[in-house]
PDB file of C-alpha atoms in Angstrom:
ATOM      1  CA  ALA S   1     -25.867  -0.351  20.069  1.00  0.00           C
ATOM      2  CA  LYS S   2     -28.243   0.615  17.254  1.00  0.00           C
ATOM      3  CA  GLU S   3     -26.797  -2.075  14.992  1.00  0.00           C
ATOM      4  CA  ALA S   4     -27.358  -4.641  17.746  1.00  0.00           C
ATOM      5  CA  GLY S   5     -31.083  -3.852  17.957  1.00  0.00           C
ATOM      6  CA  LYS S   6     -31.420  -0.372  19.547  1.00  0.00           C
ATOM      7  CA  ASN S   7     -32.870   0.235  23.048  1.00  0.00           C
ATOM      8  CA  MET S   8     -29.714  -1.113  24.662  1.00  0.00           C
ATOM      9  CA  TYR S   9     -26.239  -0.092  25.752  1.00  0.00           C
ATOM     10  CA  LYS S  10     -22.694  -1.172  24.981  1.00  0.00           C
ATOM     11  CA  PHE S  11     -19.485  -0.734  26.960  1.00  0.00           C
ATOM     12  CA  PHE S  12     -16.641   1.209  25.405  1.00  0.00           C
ATOM     13  CA  ASP S  13     -13.630  -0.862  24.382  1.00  0.00           C
ATOM     14  CA  ASN S  14     -10.223   0.487  23.332  1.00  0.00           C
ATOM     15  CA  ASP S  15     -10.345  -1.876  20.358  1.00  0.00           C
ATOM     16  CA  MET S  16     -13.146   0.311  18.972  1.00  0.00           C
ATOM     17  CA  SER S  17     -10.826   3.320  18.740  1.00  0.00           C
ATOM     18  CA  THR S  18      -8.151   1.163  17.144  1.00  0.00           C
ATOM     19  CA  SER S  19     -10.665  -0.217  14.651  1.00  0.00           C
ATOM     20  CA  VAL S  20     -11.948   3.244  13.707  1.00  0.00           C
ATOM     21  CA  PHE S  21      -8.385   4.570  13.380  1.00  0.00           C
ATOM     22  CA  GLU S  22      -7.414   1.644  11.122  1.00  0.00           C
ATOM     23  CA  ARG S  23     -10.472   2.234   8.979  1.00  0.00           C
ATOM     24  CA  VAL S  24      -9.686   5.949   8.532  1.00  0.00           C
ATOM     25  CA  MET S  25      -6.077   5.101   7.640  1.00  0.00           C
ATOM     26  CA  PHE S  26      -7.196   2.407   5.183  1.00  0.00           C
ATOM     27  CA  GLU S  27      -9.635   4.765   3.485  1.00  0.00           C
ATOM     28  CA  SER S  28      -6.913   7.381   3.048  1.00  0.00           C
ATOM     29  CA  SER S  29      -4.470   4.732   1.759  1.00  0.00           C
ATOM     30  CA  LEU S  30      -7.071   3.426  -0.705  1.00  0.00           C
ATOM     31  CA  LYS S  31      -7.414   6.872  -2.267  1.00  0.00           C
ATOM     32  CA  ASN S  32      -3.639   7.019  -2.688  1.00  0.00           C
ATOM     33  CA  ALA S  33      -3.608   3.471  -4.056  1.00  0.00           C
ATOM     34  CA  ILE S  34      -5.976   4.469  -6.853  1.00  0.00           C
ATOM     35  CA  LYS S  35      -3.922   7.555  -7.650  1.00  0.00           C
ATOM     36  CA  ASN S  36      -0.574   5.705  -7.488  1.00  0.00           C
ATOM     37  CA  GLN S  37      -1.825   2.612  -9.367  1.00  0.00           C
ATOM     38  CA  GLU S  38      -0.987   0.157  -6.576  1.00  0.00           C
ATOM     39  CA  PHE S  39      -3.584  -2.430  -7.617  1.00  0.00           C
ATOM     40  CA  GLU S  40      -2.691  -5.578  -9.547  1.00  0.00           C
ATOM     41  CA  VAL S  41      -4.755  -8.263 -11.264  1.00  0.00           C
ATOM     42  CA  PHE S  42      -3.824 -11.901 -10.684  1.00  0.00           C
ATOM     43  CA  TYR S  43      -5.292 -14.786 -12.710  1.00  0.00           C
ATOM     44  CA  GLN S  44      -6.613 -18.062 -11.289  1.00  0.00           C
ATOM     45  CA  PRO S  45      -7.156 -20.883 -13.826  1.00  0.00           C
ATOM     46  CA  GLN S  46     -10.502 -22.543 -14.469  1.00  0.00           C
ATOM     47  CA  ILE S  47     -10.224 -26.115 -15.752  1.00  0.00           C
ATOM     48  CA  ASN S  48     -12.678 -28.170 -17.820  1.00  0.00           C
ATOM     49  CA  PHE S  49     -12.944 -31.487 -15.943  1.00  0.00           C
ATOM     50  CA  LYS S  50     -13.999 -33.422 -19.047  1.00  0.00           C
ATOM     51  CA  ASP S  51     -10.641 -33.197 -20.803  1.00  0.00           C
ATOM     52  CA  ASN S  52      -8.439 -31.224 -18.368  1.00  0.00           C
ATOM     53  CA  SER S  53      -8.328 -28.337 -20.834  1.00  0.00           C
ATOM     54  CA  LEU S  54      -8.130 -24.679 -19.829  1.00  0.00           C
ATOM     55  CA  ARG S  55     -11.603 -23.158 -19.649  1.00  0.00           C
ATOM     56  CA  GLY S  56     -10.370 -19.686 -18.719  1.00  0.00           C
ATOM     57  CA  PHE S  57      -9.280 -17.564 -15.767  1.00  0.00           C
ATOM     58  CA  GLU S  58     -10.815 -15.581 -12.939  1.00  0.00           C
ATOM     59  CA  ALA S  59      -9.354 -12.100 -12.434  1.00  0.00           C
ATOM     60  CA  LEU S  60      -8.442 -11.561  -8.769  1.00  0.00           C
ATOM     61  CA  LEU S  61      -7.632  -8.095  -7.430  1.00  0.00           C
ATOM     62  CA  ARG S  62      -4.660  -7.526  -5.113  1.00  0.00           C
ATOM     63  CA  TRP S  63      -3.369  -4.333  -3.489  1.00  0.00           C
ATOM     64  CA  ARG S  64       0.410  -4.019  -3.336  1.00  0.00           C
ATOM     65  CA  HIS S  65       0.753  -1.556  -0.468  1.00  0.00           C
ATOM     66  CA  PRO S  66       4.162   0.223  -0.354  1.00  0.00           C
ATOM     67  CA  ASP S  67       4.559  -0.520   3.385  1.00  0.00           C
ATOM     68  CA  LEU S  68       2.246  -3.468   4.138  1.00  0.00           C
ATOM     69  CA  GLY S  69       2.987  -5.549   1.054  1.00  0.00           C
ATOM     70  CA  LEU S  70       0.333  -7.601  -0.735  1.00  0.00           C
ATOM     71  CA  ILE S  71      -3.152  -7.055   0.748  1.00  0.00           C
ATOM     72  CA  MET S  72      -5.992  -9.463  -0.007  1.00  0.00           C
ATOM     73  CA  PRO S  73      -9.396  -8.120  -1.140  1.00  0.00           C
ATOM     74  CA  ASP S  74     -11.301  -9.200   1.979  1.00  0.00           C
ATOM     75  CA  LYS S  75      -9.288  -6.559   3.862  1.00  0.00           C
ATOM     76  CA  PHE S  76     -10.075  -3.595   1.609  1.00  0.00           C
ATOM     77  CA  ILE S  77     -13.098  -4.340  -0.598  1.00  0.00           C
ATOM     78  CA  PRO S  78     -15.684  -3.782   2.212  1.00  0.00           C
ATOM     79  CA  ILE S  79     -14.210  -0.325   2.932  1.00  0.00           C
ATOM     80  CA  ALA S  80     -13.982   0.419  -0.788  1.00  0.00           C
ATOM     81  CA  GLU S  81     -17.687  -0.422  -1.136  1.00  0.00           C
ATOM     82  CA  GLU S  82     -18.739   1.678   1.870  1.00  0.00           C
ATOM     83  CA  THR S  83     -16.816   4.699   0.556  1.00  0.00           C
ATOM     84  CA  ARG S  84     -17.785   4.073  -3.096  1.00  0.00           C
ATOM     85  CA  LEU S  85     -14.102   3.901  -4.008  1.00  0.00           C
ATOM     86  CA  ILE S  86     -15.082   0.527  -5.485  1.00  0.00           C
ATOM     87  CA  ILE S  87     -16.404   2.449  -8.520  1.00  0.00           C
ATOM     88  CA  PRO S  88     -12.966   3.584  -9.836  1.00  0.00           C
ATOM     89  CA  ILE S  89     -11.367   0.353  -8.580  1.00  0.00           C
ATOM     90  CA  GLY S  90     -13.957  -1.754 -10.420  1.00  0.00           C
ATOM     91  CA  GLU S  91     -13.410   0.220 -13.615  1.00  0.00           C
ATOM     92  CA  PHE S  92      -9.650  -0.298 -13.274  1.00  0.00           C
ATOM     93  CA  VAL S  93     -10.138  -4.089 -13.141  1.00  0.00           C
ATOM     94  CA  ILE S  94     -12.329  -4.169 -16.266  1.00  0.00           C
ATOM     95  CA  LYS S  95      -9.863  -1.945 -18.130  1.00  0.00           C
ATOM     96  CA  GLN S  96      -6.841  -3.980 -16.985  1.00  0.00           C
ATOM     97  CA  VAL S  97      -8.464  -7.276 -17.993  1.00  0.00           C
ATOM     98  CA  CYS S  98      -9.170  -5.882 -21.471  1.00  0.00           C
ATOM     99  CA  LEU S  99      -5.547  -4.706 -21.726  1.00  0.00           C
ATOM    100  CA  ASP S 100      -4.292  -8.142 -20.673  1.00  0.00           C
ATOM    101  CA  ILE S 101      -6.609  -9.921 -23.144  1.00  0.00           C
ATOM    102  CA  LYS S 102      -5.160  -7.701 -25.874  1.00  0.00           C
ATOM    103  CA  GLU S 103      -1.628  -8.663 -24.806  1.00  0.00           C
ATOM    104  CA  PHE S 104      -2.462 -12.377 -24.571  1.00  0.00           C
ATOM    105  CA  GLN S 105      -3.877 -12.267 -28.098  1.00  0.00           C
ATOM    106  CA  SER S 106      -0.822 -10.458 -29.465  1.00  0.00           C
ATOM    107  CA  LYS S 107       1.400 -13.217 -28.008  1.00  0.00           C
ATOM    108  CA  ASN S 108      -0.900 -16.053 -29.152  1.00  0.00           C
ATOM    109  CA  ILE S 109      -1.471 -17.163 -25.542  1.00  0.00           C
ATOM    110  CA  ASN S 110      -4.496 -19.407 -25.019  1.00  0.00           C
ATOM    111  CA  PHE S 111      -6.490 -17.848 -22.171  1.00  0.00           C
ATOM    112  CA  GLY S 112     -10.042 -19.010 -22.906  1.00  0.00           C
ATOM    113  CA  LYS S 113     -12.436 -16.668 -21.133  1.00  0.00           C
ATOM    114  CA  ILE S 114     -11.653 -14.244 -18.286  1.00  0.00           C
ATOM    115  CA  ALA S 115     -14.160 -13.729 -15.459  1.00  0.00           C
ATOM    116  CA  VAL S 116     -14.338 -10.361 -13.679  1.00  0.00           C
ATOM    117  CA  ASN S 117     -16.005  -9.871 -10.292  1.00  0.00           C
ATOM    118  CA  VAL S 118     -18.384  -6.902 -10.246  1.00  0.00           C
ATOM    119  CA  SER S 119     -19.549  -5.284  -6.999  1.00  0.00           C
ATOM    120  CA  GLY S 120     -23.216  -4.687  -6.298  1.00  0.00           C
ATOM    121  CA  VAL S 121     -22.301  -1.160  -5.133  1.00  0.00           C
ATOM    122  CA  GLN S 122     -20.577  -0.544  -8.451  1.00  0.00           C
ATOM    123  CA  CYS S 123     -23.709  -1.641 -10.317  1.00  0.00           C
ATOM    124  CA  ARG S 124     -25.857   0.665  -8.184  1.00  0.00           C
ATOM    125  CA  PHE S 125     -24.045   3.773  -9.374  1.00  0.00           C
ATOM    126  CA  VAL S 126     -22.601   2.755 -12.749  1.00  0.00           C
ATOM    127  CA  ASP S 127     -24.126   1.169 -15.846  1.00  0.00           C
ATOM    128  CA  VAL S 128     -21.827  -1.867 -16.032  1.00  0.00           C
ATOM    129  CA  SER S 129     -23.113  -2.875 -19.475  1.00  0.00           C
ATOM    130  CA  GLU S 130     -22.039   0.539 -20.824  1.00  0.00           C
ATOM    131  CA  LEU S 131     -18.684   0.278 -19.048  1.00  0.00           C
ATOM    132  CA  LEU S 132     -18.048  -3.140 -20.599  1.00  0.00           C
ATOM    133  CA  GLN S 133     -19.043  -1.888 -24.047  1.00  0.00           C
ATOM    134  CA  LYS S 134     -16.708   1.100 -23.664  1.00  0.00           C
ATOM    135  CA  TYR S 135     -13.583  -0.989 -23.071  1.00  0.00           C
ATOM    136  CA  LEU S 136     -14.523  -3.845 -25.380  1.00  0.00           C
ATOM    137  CA  ILE S 137     -14.810  -1.321 -28.200  1.00  0.00           C
ATOM    138  CA  GLU S 138     -11.762   0.717 -27.156  1.00  0.00           C
ATOM    139  CA  TYR S 139      -9.453  -2.313 -27.099  1.00  0.00           C
ATOM    140  CA  LYS S 140     -11.232  -4.176 -29.900  1.00  0.00           C
ATOM    141  CA  ILE S 141     -12.005  -7.187 -27.675  1.00  0.00           C
ATOM    142  CA  HIS S 142     -14.694  -9.725 -28.595  1.00  0.00           C
ATOM    143  CA  ALA S 143     -17.267 -10.113 -25.809  1.00  0.00           C
ATOM    144  CA  LYS S 144     -16.907 -13.923 -25.872  1.00  0.00           C
ATOM    145  CA  TYR S 145     -13.576 -13.566 -24.067  1.00  0.00           C
ATOM    146  CA  MET S 146     -15.125 -11.989 -20.964  1.00  0.00           C
ATOM    147  CA  GLU S 147     -17.456 -13.067 -18.183  1.00  0.00           C
ATOM    148  CA  VAL S 148     -19.010 -11.037 -15.352  1.00  0.00           C
ATOM    149  CA  GLU S 149     -19.357 -12.540 -11.867  1.00  0.00           C
ATOM    150  CA  LEU S 150     -21.904 -11.348  -9.286  1.00  0.00           C
ATOM    151  CA  THR S 151     -22.592 -12.897  -5.896  1.00  0.00           C
ATOM    152  CA  GLU S 152     -25.861 -14.637  -5.141  1.00  0.00           C
ATOM    153  CA  SER S 153     -26.579 -12.330  -2.165  1.00  0.00           C
ATOM    154  CA  VAL S 154     -26.219  -9.184  -4.295  1.00  0.00           C
ATOM    155  CA  ILE S 155     -28.551 -10.454  -7.015  1.00  0.00           C
ATOM    156  CA  MET S 156     -31.176 -11.825  -4.634  1.00  0.00           C
ATOM    157  CA  ASN S 157     -31.217  -8.608  -2.616  1.00  0.00           C
ATOM    158  CA  ASP S 158     -33.374  -7.103  -5.393  1.00  0.00           C
ATOM    159  CA  PRO S 159     -33.989  -9.744  -8.084  1.00  0.00           C
ATOM    160  CA  GLN S 160     -36.548  -7.673 -10.011  1.00  0.00           C
ATOM    161  CA  LYS S 161     -33.958  -4.952 -10.614  1.00  0.00           C
ATOM    162  CA  TRP S 162     -31.292  -7.468 -11.560  1.00  0.00           C
ATOM    163  CA  ILE S 163     -33.465  -9.194 -14.160  1.00  0.00           C
ATOM    164  CA  LYS S 164     -33.137  -6.069 -16.324  1.00  0.00           C
ATOM    165  CA  MET S 165     -29.528  -5.266 -15.392  1.00  0.00           C
ATOM    166  CA  LEU S 166     -28.301  -8.785 -16.154  1.00  0.00           C
ATOM    167  CA  GLY S 167     -30.272  -8.726 -19.384  1.00  0.00           C
ATOM    168  CA  ASP S 168     -28.461  -5.508 -20.390  1.00  0.00           C
ATOM    169  CA  ILE S 169     -25.080  -7.042 -19.572  1.00  0.00           C
ATOM    170  CA  GLN S 170     -25.868 -10.208 -21.520  1.00  0.00           C
ATOM    171  CA  LYS S 171     -26.820  -8.087 -24.557  1.00  0.00           C
ATOM    172  CA  THR S 172     -23.167  -7.027 -24.766  1.00  0.00           C
ATOM    173  CA  GLY S 173     -22.331 -10.688 -25.451  1.00  0.00           C
ATOM    174  CA  VAL S 174     -20.505 -11.125 -22.125  1.00  0.00           C
ATOM    175  CA  ASP S 175     -21.404 -14.258 -20.131  1.00  0.00           C
ATOM    176  CA  ILE S 176     -22.758 -13.914 -16.572  1.00  0.00           C
ATOM    177  CA  SER S 177     -21.850 -16.095 -13.610  1.00  0.00           C
ATOM    178  CA  MET S 178     -23.563 -16.263 -10.196  1.00  0.00           C
ATOM    179  CA  ASP S 179     -20.836 -16.536  -7.563  1.00  0.00           C
ATOM    180  CA  ASP S 180     -21.165 -18.084  -4.066  1.00  0.00           C
ATOM    181  CA  PHE S 181     -24.250 -20.031  -5.164  1.00  0.00           C
ATOM    182  CA  GLY S 182     -25.826 -21.993  -2.328  1.00  0.00           C
ATOM    183  CA  THR S 183     -24.688 -19.676   0.464  1.00  0.00           C
ATOM    184  CA  GLY S 184     -27.542 -17.183   0.230  1.00  0.00           C
ATOM    185  CA  TYR S 185     -31.270 -17.402  -0.319  1.00  0.00           C
ATOM    186  CA  SER S 186     -31.884 -17.970  -4.008  1.00  0.00           C
ATOM    187  CA  SER S 187     -35.455 -18.075  -5.208  1.00  0.00           C
ATOM    188  CA  LEU S 188     -35.881 -20.732  -7.875  1.00  0.00           C
ATOM    189  CA  GLN S 189     -38.696 -18.620  -9.300  1.00  0.00           C
ATOM    190  CA  TYR S 190     -36.284 -15.739  -9.989  1.00  0.00           C
ATOM    191  CA  LEU S 191     -33.424 -18.025 -10.959  1.00  0.00           C
ATOM    192  CA  THR S 192     -35.339 -19.034 -14.078  1.00  0.00           C
ATOM    193  CA  LYS S 193     -35.815 -15.372 -15.071  1.00  0.00           C
ATOM    194  CA  LEU S 194     -32.234 -14.193 -14.590  1.00  0.00           C
ATOM    195  CA  SER S 195     -29.901 -14.037 -17.588  1.00  0.00           C
ATOM    196  CA  LEU S 196     -27.253 -16.432 -16.254  1.00  0.00           C
ATOM    197  CA  ASP S 197     -24.724 -18.673 -17.982  1.00  0.00           C
ATOM    198  CA  VAL S 198     -22.819 -20.179 -15.045  1.00  0.00           C
ATOM    199  CA  LEU S 199     -23.547 -21.201 -11.434  1.00  0.00           C
ATOM    200  CA  LYS S 200     -20.487 -21.328  -9.177  1.00  0.00           C
ATOM    201  CA  ILE S 201     -20.471 -23.811  -6.308  1.00  0.00           C
ATOM    202  CA  ASP S 202     -19.079 -21.950  -3.307  1.00  0.00           C
ATOM    203  CA  ARG S 203     -15.744 -23.209  -1.983  1.00  0.00           C
ATOM    204  CA  SER S 204     -17.347 -23.863   1.435  1.00  0.00           C
ATOM    205  CA  PHE S 205     -19.164 -26.825  -0.160  1.00  0.00           C
ATOM    206  CA  VAL S 206     -16.048 -28.021  -2.005  1.00  0.00           C
ATOM    207  CA  GLN S 207     -13.360 -27.960   0.686  1.00  0.00           C
ATOM    208  CA  ASN S 208     -14.828 -30.891   2.680  1.00  0.00           C
ATOM    209  CA  LEU S 209     -15.549 -33.140  -0.308  1.00  0.00           C
ATOM    210  CA  PRO S 210     -15.954 -36.051  -0.625  1.00  0.00           C
ATOM    211  CA  HIS S 211     -16.138 -36.902   3.092  1.00  0.00           C
ATOM    212  CA  GLN S 212     -18.831 -34.444   4.160  1.00  0.00           C
ATOM    213  CA  LYS S 213     -22.085 -36.021   2.916  1.00  0.00           C
ATOM    214  CA  GLN S 214     -24.196 -32.874   3.312  1.00  0.00           C
ATOM    215  CA  ASP S 215     -21.756 -30.802   1.222  1.00  0.00           C
ATOM    216  CA  ALA S 216     -21.632 -33.573  -1.387  1.00  0.00           C
ATOM    217  CA  ALA S 217     -25.433 -33.539  -1.568  1.00  0.00           C
ATOM    218  CA  VAL S 218     -25.492 -29.748  -2.064  1.00  0.00           C
ATOM    219  CA  ALA S 219     -22.811 -29.899  -4.789  1.00  0.00           C
ATOM    220  CA  ASP S 220     -24.665 -32.734  -6.523  1.00  0.00           C
ATOM    221  CA  THR S 221     -27.947 -30.802  -6.405  1.00  0.00           C
ATOM    222  CA  ILE S 222     -26.389 -27.630  -7.847  1.00  0.00           C
ATOM    223  CA  ILE S 223     -24.795 -29.603 -10.701  1.00  0.00           C
ATOM    224  CA  ASN S 224     -28.091 -31.313 -11.563  1.00  0.00           C
ATOM    225  CA  LEU S 225     -29.993 -28.004 -11.312  1.00  0.00           C
ATOM    226  CA  SER S 226     -27.510 -26.340 -13.663  1.00  0.00           C
ATOM    227  CA  LYS S 227     -27.778 -29.157 -16.193  1.00  0.00           C
ATOM    228  CA  ALA S 228     -31.572 -29.020 -16.099  1.00  0.00           C
ATOM    229  CA  MET S 229     -31.509 -25.244 -16.697  1.00  0.00           C
ATOM    230  CA  GLY S 230     -28.902 -25.431 -19.469  1.00  0.00           C
ATOM    231  CA  LEU S 231     -26.232 -23.672 -17.391  1.00  0.00           C
ATOM    232  CA  LYS S 232     -22.578 -24.487 -16.806  1.00  0.00           C
ATOM    233  CA  THR S 233     -21.306 -25.300 -13.312  1.00  0.00           C
ATOM    234  CA  LEU S 234     -18.022 -24.113 -11.857  1.00  0.00           C
ATOM    235  CA  ALA S 235     -16.601 -25.563  -8.626  1.00  0.00           C
ATOM    236  CA  GLU S 236     -14.562 -23.066  -6.641  1.00  0.00           C
ATOM    237  CA  GLY S 237     -11.499 -24.021  -4.614  1.00  0.00           C
ATOM    238  CA  VAL S 238     -10.741 -27.497  -5.968  1.00  0.00           C
ATOM    239  CA  GLU S 239      -7.249 -28.234  -4.622  1.00  0.00           C
ATOM    240  CA  GLU S 240      -7.092 -32.010  -4.077  1.00  0.00           C
ATOM    241  CA  GLU S 241      -7.500 -35.062  -6.291  1.00  0.00           C
ATOM    242  CA  GLU S 242     -10.350 -36.406  -4.144  1.00  0.00           C
ATOM    243  CA  GLN S 243     -12.299 -33.162  -4.550  1.00  0.00           C
ATOM    244  CA  LEU S 244     -11.760 -33.316  -8.314  1.00  0.00           C
TER     245      LEU S 244
END
């Protein structure tokens, strides 16, 4: 009732008990997942449209639950953030990506650059620039092989704070990408001050291309804005020839 605006009432529903029970069980399972190393990193390719060459990969986290099978991040990341379990999980991803880069290099596999999603909660309690430096040095990885992704909503929640934090991350030599661009409330004033390298067009604007004129206009605007600011543009969720 408080979340819905206070000074009101709500009727009890059995689904509430089920929801709370599931949450408690998930939280307990997440703790075990960290301890038992049940998380895996999958890699989604990023393609350069100019020549169809491989630009790099985005690291995607999956939870291989012993009973429930493969669980997608939208099911567990919100709980991980609320409980701050995202801090050790986020560190695991950065470490695993560095390990995989090391292996790719040893096998002469062309992987370009690997993008890692970083949670705003993680950044609130951990110095991500220091964490990146730690594993880049430990595994002797050049910073040019990594990229950090943060969502537009996280950055714009407190842009003044992020101006410094993104600057610190960029000093490590790692590129920075703003994910979900166009879905939040970006201030163009702050956008010029943030240390960004890439703007990602959210998949919600890509999935209806080229037939949805409004989405096409948004995608076109983001591409032109990126070019004008000297940034790269990445379209998320391109799955059909027409969208390409």
